[in-house]
Short mmCIF file of C-alpha atoms in Angstrom, two decimals:
data_model
loop_
_atom_site.label_atom_id
_atom_site.label_comp_id
_atom_site.label_asym_id
_atom_site.label_seq_id
_atom_site.Cartn_x
_atom_site.Cartn_y
_atom_site.Cartn_z
CA UNK A 1 -7.37 -11.35 24.20
CA UNK A 2 -8.12 -12.14 20.59
CA UNK A 3 -7.32 -9.98 17.63
CA UNK A 4 -10.03 -9.30 15.09
CA UNK A 5 -8.86 -8.39 11.63
CA UNK A 6 -10.25 -8.25 8.16
CA UNK A 7 -8.45 -8.13 4.88
CA UNK A 8 -8.38 -8.60 1.17
CA UNK A 9 -5.78 -9.79 -1.33
CA UNK A 10 -5.49 -9.50 -5.09
CA UNK A 11 -2.83 -9.79 -7.78
CA UNK A 12 -2.41 -7.07 -10.39
CA UNK A 13 -0.67 -7.77 -13.69
CA UNK A 14 1.99 -5.51 -15.15
CA UNK A 15 -0.39 -4.48 -17.95
CA UNK A 16 -3.10 -2.21 -16.55
CA UNK A 17 -2.65 -3.22 -12.93
CA UNK A 18 -2.08 0.18 -11.33
CA UNK A 19 -5.41 1.72 -12.25
CA UNK A 20 -7.22 -1.50 -11.38
CA UNK A 21 -5.37 -1.57 -8.05
CA UNK A 22 -6.47 1.94 -7.16
CA UNK A 23 -10.10 1.16 -8.00
CA UNK A 24 -10.02 -2.17 -6.15
CA UNK A 25 -8.50 -0.52 -3.08
CA UNK A 26 -11.01 2.33 -2.98
CA UNK A 27 -13.89 -0.17 -3.34
CA UNK A 28 -12.68 -2.31 -0.43
CA UNK A 29 -11.95 0.65 1.82
CA UNK A 30 -15.62 1.68 1.56
CA UNK A 31 -16.52 -1.30 3.76
CA UNK A 32 -14.51 0.04 6.71
CA UNK A 33 -16.37 2.15 9.29
CA UNK A 34 -13.94 5.09 9.40
CA UNK A 35 -13.38 5.81 5.71
CA UNK A 36 -16.37 8.10 5.10
CA UNK A 37 -15.15 10.45 7.85
CA UNK A 38 -11.51 10.34 6.71
CA UNK A 39 -11.31 11.00 2.95
CA UNK A 40 -7.73 12.30 3.26
CA UNK A 41 -6.59 9.00 4.75
CA UNK A 42 -8.41 7.08 2.01
CA UNK A 43 -6.70 9.23 -0.63
CA UNK A 44 -3.30 8.65 1.04
CA UNK A 45 -3.88 4.88 1.02
CA UNK A 46 -4.95 4.89 -2.64
CA UNK A 47 -1.93 7.01 -3.64
CA UNK A 48 0.37 4.68 -1.71
CA UNK A 49 -1.14 1.65 -3.47
CA UNK A 50 -0.60 3.40 -6.80
CA UNK A 51 3.05 4.14 -6.01
CA UNK A 52 3.82 0.64 -4.69
CA UNK A 53 2.14 -1.11 -7.62
CA UNK A 54 3.94 1.19 -10.07
CA UNK A 55 7.27 0.40 -8.42
CA UNK A 56 6.58 -3.33 -8.64
CA UNK A 57 5.62 -3.12 -12.30
CA UNK A 58 8.34 -0.69 -13.46
CA UNK A 59 11.34 -1.66 -11.35
CA UNK A 60 10.68 -5.33 -10.60
CA UNK A 61 8.99 -5.92 -13.96
CA UNK A 62 6.63 -8.32 -12.25
CA UNK A 63 3.02 -8.68 -11.31
CA UNK A 64 2.22 -7.18 -7.92
CA UNK A 65 0.38 -8.91 -5.11
CA UNK A 66 -1.52 -6.48 -2.89
CA UNK A 67 -2.84 -7.29 0.58
CA UNK A 68 -4.93 -4.85 2.63
CA UNK A 69 -5.48 -5.72 6.29
CA UNK A 70 -7.44 -3.73 8.86
CA UNK A 71 -6.69 -4.76 12.46
CA UNK A 72 -8.71 -2.09 14.29
CA UNK A 73 -5.69 0.17 14.72
CA UNK A 74 -3.81 0.17 11.44
CA UNK A 75 -4.67 -0.38 7.81
CA UNK A 76 -1.71 -2.39 6.51
CA UNK A 77 -0.93 -2.05 2.81
CA UNK A 78 1.47 -4.75 1.63
CA UNK A 79 2.77 -5.18 -1.90
CA UNK A 80 4.90 -8.14 -2.94
CA UNK A 81 6.83 -8.40 -6.20
CA UNK A 82 9.35 -10.88 -7.61
CA UNK A 83 12.51 -8.72 -7.36
CA UNK A 84 14.49 -8.97 -4.09
CA UNK A 85 16.11 -5.56 -4.68
CA UNK A 86 14.85 -3.16 -2.03
CA UNK A 87 13.64 0.25 -3.19
CA UNK A 88 15.72 3.27 -2.30
CA UNK A 89 14.75 6.88 -1.97
CA UNK A 90 16.09 9.05 -4.77
CA UNK A 91 16.36 12.79 -5.16
CA UNK A 92 15.03 13.37 -8.69
CA UNK A 93 15.54 16.66 -10.49
CA UNK A 94 12.64 18.99 -11.20
CA UNK A 95 12.17 17.70 -14.75
CA UNK A 96 12.40 13.99 -13.99
CA UNK A 97 9.17 12.03 -14.34
CA UNK A 98 9.96 9.32 -11.78
CA UNK A 99 11.91 8.68 -8.61
CA UNK A 100 9.51 10.03 -6.01
CA UNK A 101 7.59 6.89 -5.01
CA UNK A 102 9.54 5.96 -1.87
CA UNK A 103 9.48 9.56 -0.67
CA UNK A 104 5.72 9.78 -1.23
CA UNK A 105 5.04 6.56 0.68
CA UNK A 106 7.38 7.64 3.48
CA UNK A 107 5.55 10.97 3.78
CA UNK A 108 2.00 9.57 3.67
CA UNK A 109 2.23 6.47 5.86
CA UNK A 110 2.36 6.44 9.65
CA UNK A 111 4.89 3.61 9.35
CA UNK A 112 6.48 1.84 6.43
CA UNK A 113 9.06 -0.81 5.81
CA UNK A 114 10.45 -3.32 3.38
CA UNK A 115 12.05 -6.71 3.54
CA UNK A 116 13.45 -9.31 1.24
CA UNK A 117 11.61 -12.58 1.03
CA UNK A 118 12.42 -15.93 -0.47
CA UNK A 119 10.93 -14.95 -3.82
CA UNK A 120 11.15 -11.17 -4.04
CA UNK A 121 10.32 -8.47 -1.55
CA UNK A 122 7.45 -7.05 0.47
CA UNK A 123 6.90 -3.32 0.96
CA UNK A 124 4.44 -2.36 3.67
CA UNK A 125 2.80 0.84 4.85
CA UNK A 126 0.59 1.38 7.89
CA UNK A 127 -2.14 4.02 8.15
CA UNK A 128 -3.73 4.83 11.51
CA UNK A 129 -6.94 6.78 10.98
CA UNK A 130 -7.66 9.21 13.80
CA UNK A 131 -11.36 8.36 14.05
CA UNK A 132 -11.00 4.59 14.00
CA UNK A 133 -12.18 2.42 16.86
CA UNK A 134 -8.95 1.68 18.72
CA UNK A 135 -10.43 -1.28 20.60
CA UNK A 136 -11.42 -3.69 17.89
CA UNK A 137 -11.77 -4.63 14.26
CA UNK A 138 -14.20 -1.89 13.35
#
């Protein structure tokens, strides 16, 4: 049994990359058959992309490489940056402006994970839309 998948990849620079990443993601998600019926899932994916790109730019101080892959079951969101330090969930105070990214991704995604790589790290999140065709690539 073969696996059908489709995906896109793009690099986003530290300067201005987060907004561009959100727009790029939303544009590519429009080509998937389930997104019109699941705007909440689309919004969760876009927010996750925003958080992961922000973490790459702010904490790793590097460009971020985003890969979106739809395999018929899960939309995989993967962000690679040049810092091998894995993110950790923090408990920011009410007045703090940052420190919630890992918690947000953890709450929104059906699954998520992170791993060190030879040149940096990869953070991934999986979204399983309820109305998606479970048998194939869409």
